[in-house]
XYZ file of C-alpha atoms in Angstrom:
74
model
C 0.000 0.000 0.000
C 2.889 2.388 0.763
C 4.078 1.863 -2.804
C 0.656 2.924 -4.118
C 0.616 6.007 -1.912
C 4.095 6.968 -3.106
C 2.996 6.420 -6.712
C -0.040 8.676 -6.246
C 2.045 11.404 -4.615
C 4.633 11.313 -7.415
C 1.892 11.335 -10.047
C 0.268 14.383 -8.450
C 3.610 16.199 -8.406
C 4.014 15.462 -12.124
C 0.458 16.586 -12.842
C 1.167 19.876 -11.054
C 4.245 20.395 -13.233
C 2.291 19.536 -16.373
C -0.477 21.982 -15.455
C 2.103 24.681 -14.767
C 3.786 24.078 -18.131
C 0.451 24.056 -19.918
C -0.485 27.325 -18.259
C 2.783 28.863 -19.442
C 2.112 27.682 -23.003
C -1.365 29.191 -22.939
C 0.054 32.484 -21.681
C 2.233 32.605 -24.815
C -0.721 32.330 -27.177
C -1.096 35.248 -29.531
C -4.593 34.893 -30.942
C -4.202 38.027 -33.074
C -1.257 36.494 -34.956
C -2.122 32.889 -35.767
C 1.219 32.094 -37.435
C 1.571 28.940 -35.379
C -2.047 27.729 -35.518
C -2.573 28.601 -31.895
C -6.359 28.637 -32.075
C -6.299 24.946 -33.008
C -3.849 24.200 -30.226
C -5.995 26.030 -27.695
C -8.630 23.301 -27.972
C -5.922 20.682 -27.478
C -4.652 22.526 -24.406
C -8.175 22.625 -22.975
C -8.560 18.892 -23.551
C -5.224 18.145 -21.892
C -6.174 20.306 -18.913
C -9.481 18.447 -18.490
C -7.643 15.117 -18.638
C -5.104 16.267 -16.064
C -7.983 17.355 -13.831
C -9.545 13.898 -14.020
C -6.220 12.238 -13.198
C -5.684 14.636 -10.316
C -9.125 13.853 -8.875
C -8.452 10.129 -9.109
C -5.089 10.298 -7.320
C -6.345 12.745 -4.689
C -9.385 10.540 -4.098
C -7.130 7.540 -3.555
C -4.963 9.445 -1.096
C -8.027 10.693 0.784
C -9.302 7.117 1.070
C -5.951 6.152 2.561
C -6.100 9.001 5.065
C -3.308 10.827 3.248
C -3.189 14.251 1.694
C -0.981 15.622 -1.025
C 0.946 18.791 -0.340
C 3.078 20.157 -3.143
C 6.330 21.579 -1.826
C 7.990 24.201 -3.939
């Protein structure tokens, strides 16, 4: 069980990093100049963010069931 808890904690840390990176990418979008097809990518970014949210809920739910909580340390 400790292995599963460690896995969930590591996964949540990775998800946090992925969300942070995705947020940075979105902040770079220049909708007025669509040289890089950013409008198309925006939908992809939204989809990725929703998926990350589902994963996060699953791992956090598991940790809550185990009486654990995830705290990201920066």
